[in-house]
Amino acid sequence: MKSRRIRIGTIAALAASGLLLSACSGGSAADSGETTGTLDFYTNKAAWEPDFEELNATSEASVDIALGTTGYSDANQYDAFIKQSFRTQKSPGLFTWQTGSSLTELVDEGLIAETTDIWSTAVDEGWVSEDLRETYTVDGKQYCVPMNIAYWVMYYNTKIFEEQGIAVPTTWKELDAAAEKLKSAGITPYYQTSTLFTFQWFQQMVAGTDPELYEGLSTGDVKYTDPEIVDIMNLWLEQQKAGWFSDAGSTVDPAVGLKQGDYAMINFGSFFNGSLDGAGMVSGEDYDMFVIPATNPDLERTPVAVESGPICVAENSSQKALGLAYSEWWMSPEAQTAWSEARGDVAFNPKATVADPMLDELGSTVASDDYLVYDRYFEATPTPILTVALEQFGAFIANPSDPLPFLEAIQAEADEYWADQE
C-alpha cells in the first residue's frame, strides 16, 4: 500500500494547486482547495459513528484526512438538515445519502459534486465493478461513491437448524419444507416487522419470480395490481396465515430474537453480522447465512438484492476538494479493508481484505455468474411510491388479509407519480 499512499499524496498536492478533479466539478468559488485536515462529515447512521471514527487513524496516516462525524438518528430530521444546508454557506464536505431517485433529484439541481474521474480510476484499478458504477450514474456521469455494499440474504440460527436436522435450502421448495418443519416443531420460521423494513419478503418473492417483473415496478411498466403481483401477495398471505412469521409488533431487538430462538431465520442485509456479533452470537458457530433461492426454479441465475448507500460531496461546499480527496481514498483497498474490519461487513472493493470468513465467502459467491444482483426495493422505488408502499406493506403484515386493497393504495400513488413524469 506504500506506493498507493505516495500516489495519493502527489494527487493531494496537485489538488491544492487546483489541478486535480477539474473534470469532476469545474471548480467552485466556495471551495477552499484544502485537501488535508478535518473533513466535516454528516450521516444519518448515528449508530455507525464509532465505526467511521475508527478509520481516522488509517486515513490520517495515508492521506492526512480525518472525519469530524456528526450523526443523526432521525431520518426525516437528517434529510431536512442536508437539504437546508445547500441553501447556506455550510454545505457539507461529505454526507451520506441514498441512491435512486433521491440522488437523481440532487444531481438535477446541481447540488452534488461529480465523481466521474474517481470512478474511472477505481474501475481501471479493479477496485469496483462496472455494474456498481451504473447505480451511481446520472446522465452518463457519476456522482458520490459507495459508502458500503450489503447483500440481502437469509441469516439463521445454526443450533436450531442442527437440532431440527435442517440442511441449508438450495431451492424454494426446500425453503418451504424447512419452514413447515420448523412450524410443526413449534418454532417460528421467519422474523418480520411492520415498521420500515416491511419490503424484504415482497422484494424477494417478486424478483425471485421474475427479475423483469420486479424491474417493471420501478419503471412504472408493471402495476402493483397486475395479476402476477397479486398472486405473489396471495402466496405471502398464505405463509402469514400458516404462522410462518414472528409477531410484527415485537420490540425485541432482531439480533436478540434470533439468538434466543424467537424465530429461526431473518432476511436482512449483510451488515447484520455486526448486530449479531454485538448480541453475543459467534459467526459460523451460532449463526450463518445463505443466499435465498429463487421462487421460480426455472430462472437461470439466482437474484440477490444489493444495497449500496452513497457518501457524497456538496458542489458548493468550502470543503469540496477535501471531500473529493477523501472519496478517492475511500475507494482504495486500504480504506475498504479498514472499513470492513471496523464495520464488520462485506467490501465493495474485491481487492480489500474482509476479516469475517463468512462475509468474504458471500462476496465471492455473489460475484459468480450464477447470481443476478439487483437494486434493493428501497433504492429501486421512487420515493413517493416507496413511502406509501412501506406503509401498506406494514399494514398488510400487521393485519394479513386480502392484499388487493393494499396494492390498490400503492398503485394509486404510482399512477399519480408516473403521470407527473410524462
Tab-separated table of C-alpha atoms in Angstrom:
chain	number	residue	atom	x	y	z
A	1	MET	CA	0.000	0.000	0.000
A	2	LYS	CA	3.032	2.330	0.276
A	3	SER	CA	3.044	3.159	-3.416
A	4	ARG	CA	-0.674	3.964	-3.211
A	5	ARG	CA	-0.074	6.423	-0.358
A	6	ILE	CA	2.643	8.167	-2.352
A	7	ARG	CA	0.348	8.473	-5.346
A	8	ILE	CA	-2.485	9.922	-3.314
A	9	GLY	CA	-0.085	12.298	-1.615
A	10	THR	CA	1.002	13.523	-5.036
A	11	ILE	CA	-2.622	13.896	-6.076
A	12	ALA	CA	-3.328	15.890	-2.932
A	13	ALA	CA	-0.526	18.282	-3.831
A	14	LEU	CA	-1.959	18.728	-7.307
A	15	ALA	CA	-5.406	19.314	-5.880
A	16	ALA	CA	-4.058	22.038	-3.631
A	17	SER	CA	-2.776	23.736	-6.773
A	18	GLY	CA	-6.210	23.488	-8.344
A	19	LEU	CA	-5.100	20.950	-10.960
A	20	LEU	CA	-6.985	17.904	-9.672
A	21	LEU	CA	-10.591	16.923	-10.207
A	22	SER	CA	-11.337	19.832	-12.516
A	23	ALA	CA	-13.197	17.387	-14.705
A	24	CYS	CA	-15.283	16.357	-11.728
A	25	SER	CA	-16.713	19.727	-10.910
A	26	GLY	CA	-15.429	22.673	-12.895
A	27	GLY	CA	-14.390	24.324	-9.643
A	28	SER	CA	-16.371	26.385	-7.138
A	29	ALA	CA	-15.854	29.827	-5.661
A	30	ALA	CA	-16.727	28.399	-2.256
A	31	ASP	CA	-14.070	25.664	-2.475
A	32	SER	CA	-11.099	26.331	-0.162
A	33	GLY	CA	-8.908	23.909	-2.144
A	34	GLU	CA	-7.658	22.250	1.055
A	35	THR	CA	-7.093	18.517	0.680
A	36	THR	CA	-5.755	17.681	4.143
A	37	GLY	CA	-7.212	18.261	7.566
A	38	THR	CA	-10.502	17.503	9.303
A	39	LEU	CA	-13.434	16.832	6.993
A	40	ASP	CA	-16.916	17.668	8.261
A	41	PHE	CA	-18.966	14.517	7.760
A	42	TYR	CA	-22.703	14.207	8.335
A	43	THR	CA	-24.510	10.897	8.382
A	44	ASN	CA	-27.995	9.535	9.001
A	45	LYS	CA	-26.390	6.460	10.567
A	46	ALA	CA	-25.685	7.723	14.060
A	47	ALA	CA	-25.114	4.203	15.360
A	48	TRP	CA	-22.204	3.843	12.919
A	49	GLU	CA	-20.387	6.930	14.186
A	50	PRO	CA	-17.767	4.900	16.150
A	51	ASP	CA	-17.092	2.802	13.018
A	52	PHE	CA	-16.415	5.887	10.906
A	53	GLU	CA	-14.180	7.404	13.556
A	54	GLU	CA	-12.230	4.153	13.850
A	55	LEU	CA	-11.000	4.776	10.306
A	56	ASN	CA	-9.373	8.090	11.231
A	57	ALA	CA	-6.087	6.512	12.272
A	58	THR	CA	-5.776	4.859	8.848
A	59	SER	CA	-6.868	7.865	6.785
A	60	GLU	CA	-4.683	10.287	8.724
A	61	ALA	CA	-1.618	8.095	8.167
A	62	SER	CA	-2.449	7.601	4.495
A	63	VAL	CA	-3.833	10.921	3.194
A	64	ASP	CA	-3.755	13.200	6.247
A	65	ILE	CA	-7.544	13.486	6.433
A	66	ALA	CA	-9.726	12.758	9.470
A	67	LEU	CA	-13.501	12.727	9.681
A	68	GLY	CA	-15.291	15.004	12.097
A	69	THR	CA	-18.510	12.987	12.269
A	70	THR	CA	-21.978	14.242	13.202
A	71	GLY	CA	-24.591	11.504	13.294
A	72	TYR	CA	-28.370	11.831	13.069
A	73	SER	CA	-30.730	9.099	14.246
A	74	ASP	CA	-33.929	10.670	12.888
A	75	ALA	CA	-34.092	10.182	9.105
A	76	ASN	CA	-36.575	12.986	8.432
A	77	GLN	CA	-34.631	15.461	10.534
A	78	TYR	CA	-31.438	14.496	8.741
A	79	ASP	CA	-32.925	14.865	5.254
A	80	ALA	CA	-34.302	18.293	6.176
A	81	PHE	CA	-30.919	19.395	7.545
A	82	ILE	CA	-28.997	18.306	4.445
A	83	LYS	CA	-31.428	19.929	2.028
A	84	GLN	CA	-31.422	23.159	4.036
A	85	SER	CA	-27.605	23.206	4.155
A	86	PHE	CA	-27.432	23.536	0.354
A	87	ARG	CA	-29.008	26.980	0.707
A	88	THR	CA	-26.332	28.187	3.135
A	89	GLN	CA	-22.571	28.649	3.167
A	90	LYS	CA	-22.220	25.435	5.176
A	91	SER	CA	-22.889	22.768	2.578
A	92	PRO	CA	-21.341	19.526	3.891
A	93	GLY	CA	-17.936	18.429	2.687
A	94	LEU	CA	-19.117	14.830	2.958
A	95	PHE	CA	-22.503	13.323	3.766
A	96	THR	CA	-24.423	10.070	3.435
A	97	TRP	CA	-27.462	9.877	1.177
A	98	GLN	CA	-29.482	7.370	-0.892
A	99	THR	CA	-29.135	6.146	-4.447
A	100	GLY	CA	-32.063	6.048	-6.860
A	101	SER	CA	-34.476	8.937	-7.307
A	102	SER	CA	-33.268	10.735	-4.144
A	103	LEU	CA	-29.777	11.050	-5.586
A	104	THR	CA	-31.020	11.977	-9.058
A	105	GLU	CA	-33.054	14.860	-7.622
A	106	LEU	CA	-29.961	16.405	-6.002
A	107	VAL	CA	-27.907	15.895	-9.153
A	108	ASP	CA	-30.584	17.529	-11.302
A	109	GLU	CA	-30.481	20.562	-9.017
A	110	GLY	CA	-26.697	20.815	-9.354
A	111	LEU	CA	-26.106	20.192	-5.651
A	112	ILE	CA	-23.749	17.188	-5.851
A	113	ALA	CA	-20.099	17.184	-6.957
A	114	GLU	CA	-19.299	14.898	-9.882
A	115	THR	CA	-17.009	11.919	-9.255
A	116	THR	CA	-16.585	10.530	-12.777
A	117	ASP	CA	-12.769	10.674	-12.656
A	118	ILE	CA	-12.706	8.861	-9.320
A	119	TRP	CA	-14.938	6.100	-10.678
A	120	SER	CA	-12.902	5.744	-13.872
A	121	THR	CA	-9.725	5.262	-11.847
A	122	ALA	CA	-11.399	2.779	-9.495
A	123	VAL	CA	-12.827	0.685	-12.338
A	124	ASP	CA	-9.471	0.691	-14.151
A	125	GLU	CA	-7.721	-0.421	-10.950
A	126	GLY	CA	-10.209	-3.258	-10.467
A	127	TRP	CA	-11.437	-1.724	-7.220
A	128	VAL	CA	-15.104	-1.681	-8.140
A	129	SER	CA	-17.381	-3.359	-10.658
A	130	GLU	CA	-18.861	-1.760	-13.740
A	131	ASP	CA	-22.298	-2.916	-12.532
A	132	LEU	CA	-21.979	-0.900	-9.324
A	133	ARG	CA	-20.960	2.190	-11.294
A	134	GLU	CA	-24.363	2.115	-13.013
A	135	THR	CA	-26.043	2.673	-9.642
A	136	TYR	CA	-24.136	5.946	-9.307
A	137	THR	CA	-24.641	7.152	-12.860
A	138	VAL	CA	-26.942	10.019	-13.850
A	139	ASP	CA	-26.995	11.115	-17.494
A	140	GLY	CA	-23.734	9.307	-18.200
A	141	LYS	CA	-21.766	10.819	-15.314
A	142	GLN	CA	-21.004	9.516	-11.836
A	143	TYR	CA	-21.834	11.178	-8.532
A	144	CYS	CA	-20.809	10.192	-4.990
A	145	VAL	CA	-19.014	6.930	-4.096
A	146	PRO	CA	-20.312	3.819	-2.284
A	147	MET	CA	-20.324	4.118	1.477
A	148	ASN	CA	-20.886	0.396	1.703
A	149	ILE	CA	-22.427	-2.532	-0.051
A	150	ALA	CA	-24.710	-5.100	1.509
A	151	TYR	CA	-26.353	-8.205	0.087
A	152	TRP	CA	-29.760	-9.174	1.432
A	153	VAL	CA	-29.568	-12.802	2.477
A	154	MET	CA	-31.102	-15.180	4.984
A	155	TYR	CA	-29.489	-15.439	8.419
A	156	TYR	CA	-30.272	-18.473	10.518
A	157	ASN	CA	-29.715	-19.841	13.994
A	158	THR	CA	-27.376	-22.774	13.392
A	159	LYS	CA	-28.288	-24.580	16.611
A	160	ILE	CA	-31.973	-24.612	15.677
A	161	PHE	CA	-31.172	-25.949	12.213
A	162	GLU	CA	-28.938	-28.646	13.695
A	163	GLU	CA	-31.484	-29.672	16.334
A	164	GLN	CA	-34.225	-29.941	13.691
A	165	GLY	CA	-31.993	-31.704	11.158
A	166	ILE	CA	-32.471	-28.957	8.552
A	167	ALA	CA	-29.889	-28.508	5.808
A	168	VAL	CA	-29.313	-25.163	4.136
A	169	PRO	CA	-32.057	-24.868	1.466
A	170	THR	CA	-30.856	-24.673	-2.129
A	171	THR	CA	-34.316	-24.395	-3.728
A	172	TRP	CA	-37.506	-22.528	-2.838
A	173	LYS	CA	-39.231	-25.879	-2.336
A	174	GLU	CA	-36.604	-26.852	0.236
A	175	LEU	CA	-37.018	-23.477	1.959
A	176	ASP	CA	-40.769	-24.034	2.235
A	177	ALA	CA	-40.140	-27.525	3.604
A	178	ALA	CA	-37.796	-26.091	6.217
A	179	ALA	CA	-40.422	-23.530	7.257
A	180	GLU	CA	-43.071	-26.238	7.568
A	181	LYS	CA	-40.769	-28.428	9.657
A	182	LEU	CA	-39.882	-25.572	11.977
A	183	LYS	CA	-43.504	-24.576	12.443
A	184	SER	CA	-44.541	-28.143	13.216
A	185	ALA	CA	-41.839	-28.200	15.907
A	186	GLY	CA	-43.285	-25.063	17.478
A	187	ILE	CA	-40.593	-22.756	16.114
A	188	THR	CA	-41.469	-19.621	14.163
A	189	PRO	CA	-39.573	-19.777	10.849
A	190	TYR	CA	-39.146	-16.088	9.947
A	191	TYR	CA	-38.709	-12.674	11.520
A	192	GLN	CA	-40.859	-9.758	10.351
A	193	THR	CA	-41.691	-6.210	11.406
A	194	SER	CA	-44.489	-3.823	10.488
A	195	THR	CA	-42.262	-0.706	10.569
A	196	LEU	CA	-39.694	0.482	7.990
A	197	PHE	CA	-38.232	-2.891	6.971
A	198	THR	CA	-41.528	-4.133	5.582
A	199	PHE	CA	-40.429	-4.710	1.994
A	200	GLN	CA	-37.970	-7.623	2.171
A	201	TRP	CA	-40.291	-10.542	1.543
A	202	PHE	CA	-42.182	-8.731	-1.200
A	203	GLN	CA	-38.892	-7.805	-2.837
A	204	GLN	CA	-37.588	-11.352	-2.523
A	205	MET	CA	-40.638	-13.082	-3.972
A	206	VAL	CA	-41.169	-10.655	-6.873
A	207	ALA	CA	-37.519	-10.671	-8.009
A	208	GLY	CA	-37.295	-14.396	-7.327
A	209	THR	CA	-40.316	-14.972	-9.569
A	210	ASP	CA	-39.234	-12.734	-12.445
A	211	PRO	CA	-36.488	-10.070	-12.284
A	212	GLU	CA	-38.105	-8.233	-15.208
A	213	LEU	CA	-41.389	-8.097	-13.297
A	214	TYR	CA	-39.517	-6.537	-10.379
A	215	GLU	CA	-37.782	-4.046	-12.677
A	216	GLY	CA	-41.136	-3.104	-14.178
A	217	LEU	CA	-42.411	-1.906	-10.805
A	218	SER	CA	-39.525	0.559	-10.555
A	219	THR	CA	-40.193	1.991	-14.025
A	220	GLY	CA	-44.000	2.001	-13.962
A	221	ASP	CA	-44.246	-0.610	-16.699
A	222	VAL	CA	-45.765	-3.063	-14.213
A	223	LYS	CA	-48.668	-2.179	-11.938
A	224	TYR	CA	-48.952	-3.313	-8.342
A	225	THR	CA	-52.432	-4.537	-9.206
A	226	ASP	CA	-51.260	-6.727	-12.111
A	227	PRO	CA	-52.285	-10.393	-11.703
A	228	GLU	CA	-48.681	-11.604	-11.247
A	229	ILE	CA	-48.135	-9.239	-8.309
A	230	VAL	CA	-51.493	-10.115	-6.753
A	231	ASP	CA	-50.607	-13.833	-6.983
A	232	ILE	CA	-47.312	-13.212	-5.193
A	233	MET	CA	-49.050	-11.276	-2.442
A	234	ASN	CA	-51.570	-14.081	-2.017
A	235	LEU	CA	-48.697	-16.528	-1.584
A	236	TRP	CA	-47.309	-14.238	1.106
A	237	LEU	CA	-50.779	-14.183	2.705
A	238	GLU	CA	-50.854	-17.989	2.796
A	239	GLN	CA	-47.498	-18.009	4.573
A	240	GLN	CA	-48.749	-15.434	7.061
A	241	LYS	CA	-51.838	-17.491	7.821
A	242	ALA	CA	-49.652	-20.578	8.255
A	243	GLY	CA	-47.890	-18.793	11.116
A	244	TRP	CA	-44.500	-18.612	9.456
A	245	PHE	CA	-43.726	-15.076	10.619
A	246	SER	CA	-42.967	-13.575	14.025
A	247	ASP	CA	-45.042	-11.021	15.925
A	248	ALA	CA	-44.735	-7.907	13.752
A	249	GLY	CA	-45.172	-5.608	16.745
A	250	SER	CA	-42.457	-7.119	18.931
A	251	THR	CA	-39.985	-4.632	20.426
A	252	VAL	CA	-37.265	-7.246	20.937
A	253	ASP	CA	-34.072	-6.424	19.078
A	254	PRO	CA	-33.976	-8.616	15.918
A	255	ALA	CA	-30.491	-9.929	16.710
A	256	VAL	CA	-31.512	-10.836	20.253
A	257	GLY	CA	-34.636	-12.522	18.904
A	258	LEU	CA	-32.579	-14.756	16.608
A	259	LYS	CA	-30.187	-15.561	19.445
A	260	GLN	CA	-32.918	-16.624	21.865
A	261	GLY	CA	-34.849	-18.580	19.249
A	262	ASP	CA	-37.905	-16.347	18.831
A	263	TYR	CA	-37.552	-17.311	15.161
A	264	ALA	CA	-35.088	-19.413	13.195
A	265	MET	CA	-34.373	-17.121	10.241
A	266	ILE	CA	-34.212	-13.448	9.359
A	267	ASN	CA	-33.943	-11.854	5.905
A	268	PHE	CA	-31.539	-8.928	6.306
A	269	GLY	CA	-28.590	-7.082	4.801
A	270	SER	CA	-25.102	-8.471	5.303
A	271	PHE	CA	-24.311	-5.608	7.691
A	272	PHE	CA	-26.422	-7.564	10.204
A	273	ASN	CA	-23.306	-9.534	11.183
A	274	GLY	CA	-22.290	-6.605	13.374
A	275	SER	CA	-25.602	-6.670	15.239
A	276	LEU	CA	-25.433	-10.419	15.775
A	277	ASP	CA	-21.847	-10.219	16.991
A	278	GLY	CA	-22.925	-7.429	19.339
A	279	ALA	CA	-25.691	-9.657	20.697
A	280	GLY	CA	-23.079	-12.249	21.648
A	281	MET	CA	-23.511	-14.661	18.752
A	282	VAL	CA	-20.420	-16.082	17.039
A	283	SER	CA	-20.207	-16.019	13.254
A	284	GLY	CA	-20.075	-19.525	11.814
A	285	GLU	CA	-20.938	-21.113	15.159
A	286	ASP	CA	-24.151	-19.577	16.488
A	287	TYR	CA	-25.350	-18.122	13.208
A	288	ASP	CA	-24.734	-18.458	9.499
A	289	MET	CA	-26.285	-17.222	6.266
A	290	PHE	CA	-27.350	-18.393	2.823
A	291	VAL	CA	-28.469	-16.778	-0.406
A	292	ILE	CA	-32.241	-17.165	-0.654
A	293	PRO	CA	-33.208	-19.480	-3.536
A	294	ALA	CA	-35.323	-18.111	-6.375
A	295	THR	CA	-39.068	-18.640	-6.089
A	296	ASN	CA	-39.067	-19.631	-9.758
A	297	PRO	CA	-36.858	-22.736	-10.236
A	298	ASP	CA	-36.574	-22.026	-13.969
A	299	LEU	CA	-34.525	-18.849	-13.532
A	300	GLU	CA	-31.006	-19.279	-14.897
A	301	ARG	CA	-29.497	-17.002	-12.244
A	302	THR	CA	-30.496	-16.557	-8.615
A	303	PRO	CA	-31.451	-12.908	-7.912
A	304	VAL	CA	-29.767	-11.245	-4.927
A	305	ALA	CA	-30.794	-7.811	-3.653
A	306	VAL	CA	-27.932	-5.381	-3.155
A	307	GLU	CA	-27.958	-2.202	-1.097
A	308	SER	CA	-25.355	0.463	-1.675
A	309	GLY	CA	-25.555	3.710	0.235
A	310	PRO	CA	-23.513	6.634	-1.100
A	311	ILE	CA	-21.288	9.210	0.522
A	312	CYS	CA	-21.455	12.484	-1.377
A	313	VAL	CA	-19.750	15.856	-1.610
A	314	ALA	CA	-21.799	19.039	-1.930
A	315	GLU	CA	-20.978	21.014	-5.084
A	316	ASN	CA	-20.796	24.340	-3.242
A	317	SER	CA	-19.051	23.117	-0.096
A	318	SER	CA	-15.990	25.005	1.113
A	319	GLN	CA	-14.523	21.515	1.694
A	320	LYS	CA	-15.255	20.199	-1.770
A	321	ALA	CA	-11.626	19.372	-2.664
A	322	LEU	CA	-11.114	17.761	0.737
A	323	GLY	CA	-14.273	15.685	0.357
A	324	LEU	CA	-13.299	14.502	-3.108
A	325	ALA	CA	-9.773	13.604	-1.954
A	326	TYR	CA	-11.257	11.502	0.844
A	327	SER	CA	-13.745	9.938	-1.599
A	328	GLU	CA	-10.882	8.824	-3.837
A	329	TRP	CA	-9.036	7.274	-0.905
A	330	TRP	CA	-12.274	5.624	0.273
A	331	MET	CA	-12.405	3.564	-2.937
A	332	SER	CA	-8.957	2.037	-2.315
A	333	PRO	CA	-8.283	-1.482	-0.972
A	334	GLU	CA	-6.616	0.068	2.076
A	335	ALA	CA	-9.701	2.059	3.027
A	336	GLN	CA	-12.129	-0.765	2.339
A	337	THR	CA	-10.065	-3.263	4.307
A	338	ALA	CA	-10.131	-0.894	7.284
A	339	TRP	CA	-13.855	-0.255	6.832
A	340	SER	CA	-14.691	-3.953	6.625
A	341	GLU	CA	-12.812	-4.556	9.851
A	342	ALA	CA	-14.433	-1.607	11.619
A	343	ARG	CA	-17.974	-2.195	10.439
A	344	GLY	CA	-17.979	-5.979	10.060
A	345	ASP	CA	-19.424	-6.040	6.555
A	346	VAL	CA	-18.546	-7.111	3.038
A	347	ALA	CA	-16.403	-4.749	0.956
A	348	PHE	CA	-17.380	-3.399	-2.461
A	349	ASN	CA	-13.678	-3.441	-3.426
A	350	PRO	CA	-12.755	-7.032	-4.402
A	351	LYS	CA	-9.091	-6.340	-3.594
A	352	ALA	CA	-9.860	-5.467	0.017
A	353	THR	CA	-9.387	-7.989	2.792
A	354	VAL	CA	-12.601	-8.989	4.574
A	355	ALA	CA	-11.943	-10.089	8.142
A	356	ASP	CA	-15.031	-12.291	8.558
A	357	PRO	CA	-14.636	-15.521	6.502
A	358	MET	CA	-18.424	-15.793	6.162
A	359	LEU	CA	-18.677	-12.359	4.563
A	360	ASP	CA	-15.619	-12.976	2.421
A	361	GLU	CA	-17.254	-16.130	1.063
A	362	LEU	CA	-20.534	-14.304	0.454
A	363	GLY	CA	-18.812	-11.643	-1.628
A	364	SER	CA	-17.067	-14.279	-3.752
A	365	THR	CA	-20.256	-16.310	-4.162
A	366	VAL	CA	-22.453	-13.443	-5.311
A	367	ALA	CA	-19.768	-12.283	-7.738
A	368	SER	CA	-20.088	-15.537	-9.714
A	369	ASP	CA	-22.142	-15.912	-12.899
A	370	ASP	CA	-24.756	-17.977	-11.041
A	371	TYR	CA	-26.200	-14.889	-9.368
A	372	LEU	CA	-28.001	-11.784	-10.602
A	373	VAL	CA	-27.540	-8.708	-8.431
A	374	TYR	CA	-30.437	-6.229	-8.410
A	375	ASP	CA	-31.086	-2.972	-6.542
A	376	ARG	CA	-32.878	-3.274	-3.232
A	377	TYR	CA	-36.535	-2.189	-3.308
A	378	PHE	CA	-35.787	0.744	-1.006
A	379	GLU	CA	-33.492	2.305	-3.618
A	380	ALA	CA	-35.174	0.988	-6.766
A	381	THR	CA	-38.563	2.538	-5.983
A	382	PRO	CA	-39.265	6.268	-6.485
A	383	THR	CA	-39.543	7.950	-3.086
A	384	PRO	CA	-43.254	8.946	-3.173
A	385	ILE	CA	-44.249	5.399	-4.137
A	386	LEU	CA	-41.849	3.892	-1.614
A	387	THR	CA	-43.331	5.921	1.240
A	388	VAL	CA	-46.825	4.611	0.553
A	389	ALA	CA	-45.616	1.067	-0.181
A	390	LEU	CA	-43.765	0.772	3.142
A	391	GLU	CA	-46.909	1.889	4.957
A	392	GLN	CA	-49.127	-0.539	3.052
A	393	PHE	CA	-46.773	-3.489	3.439
A	394	GLY	CA	-46.622	-2.688	7.149
A	395	ALA	CA	-50.415	-2.613	7.345
A	396	PHE	CA	-50.624	-5.925	5.492
A	397	ILE	CA	-48.083	-7.506	7.846
A	398	ALA	CA	-49.938	-6.211	10.910
A	399	ASN	CA	-53.302	-7.376	9.550
A	400	PRO	CA	-52.803	-10.153	6.947
A	401	SER	CA	-55.872	-10.142	4.709
A	402	ASP	CA	-56.921	-9.697	1.083
A	403	PRO	CA	-53.845	-8.000	-0.433
A	404	LEU	CA	-55.694	-6.191	-3.229
A	405	PRO	CA	-56.727	-3.097	-1.202
A	406	PHE	CA	-53.132	-2.625	-0.066
A	407	LEU	CA	-51.849	-2.958	-3.616
A	408	GLU	CA	-54.520	-0.581	-4.925
A	409	ALA	CA	-53.381	2.073	-2.451
A	410	ILE	CA	-49.786	1.737	-3.660
A	411	GLN	CA	-50.851	1.800	-7.300
A	412	ALA	CA	-52.883	4.954	-6.771
A	413	GLU	CA	-49.718	6.737	-5.661
A	414	ALA	CA	-47.765	5.133	-8.515
A	415	ASP	CA	-50.313	6.349	-11.079
A	416	GLU	CA	-50.017	9.891	-9.765
A	417	TYR	CA	-46.230	9.771	-9.712
A	418	TRP	CA	-45.780	8.406	-13.229
A	419	ALA	CA	-48.376	10.816	-14.623
A	420	ASP	CA	-46.252	13.704	-13.295
A	421	GLN	CA	-43.204	12.283	-15.098
A	422	GLU	CA	-44.825	12.484	-18.527
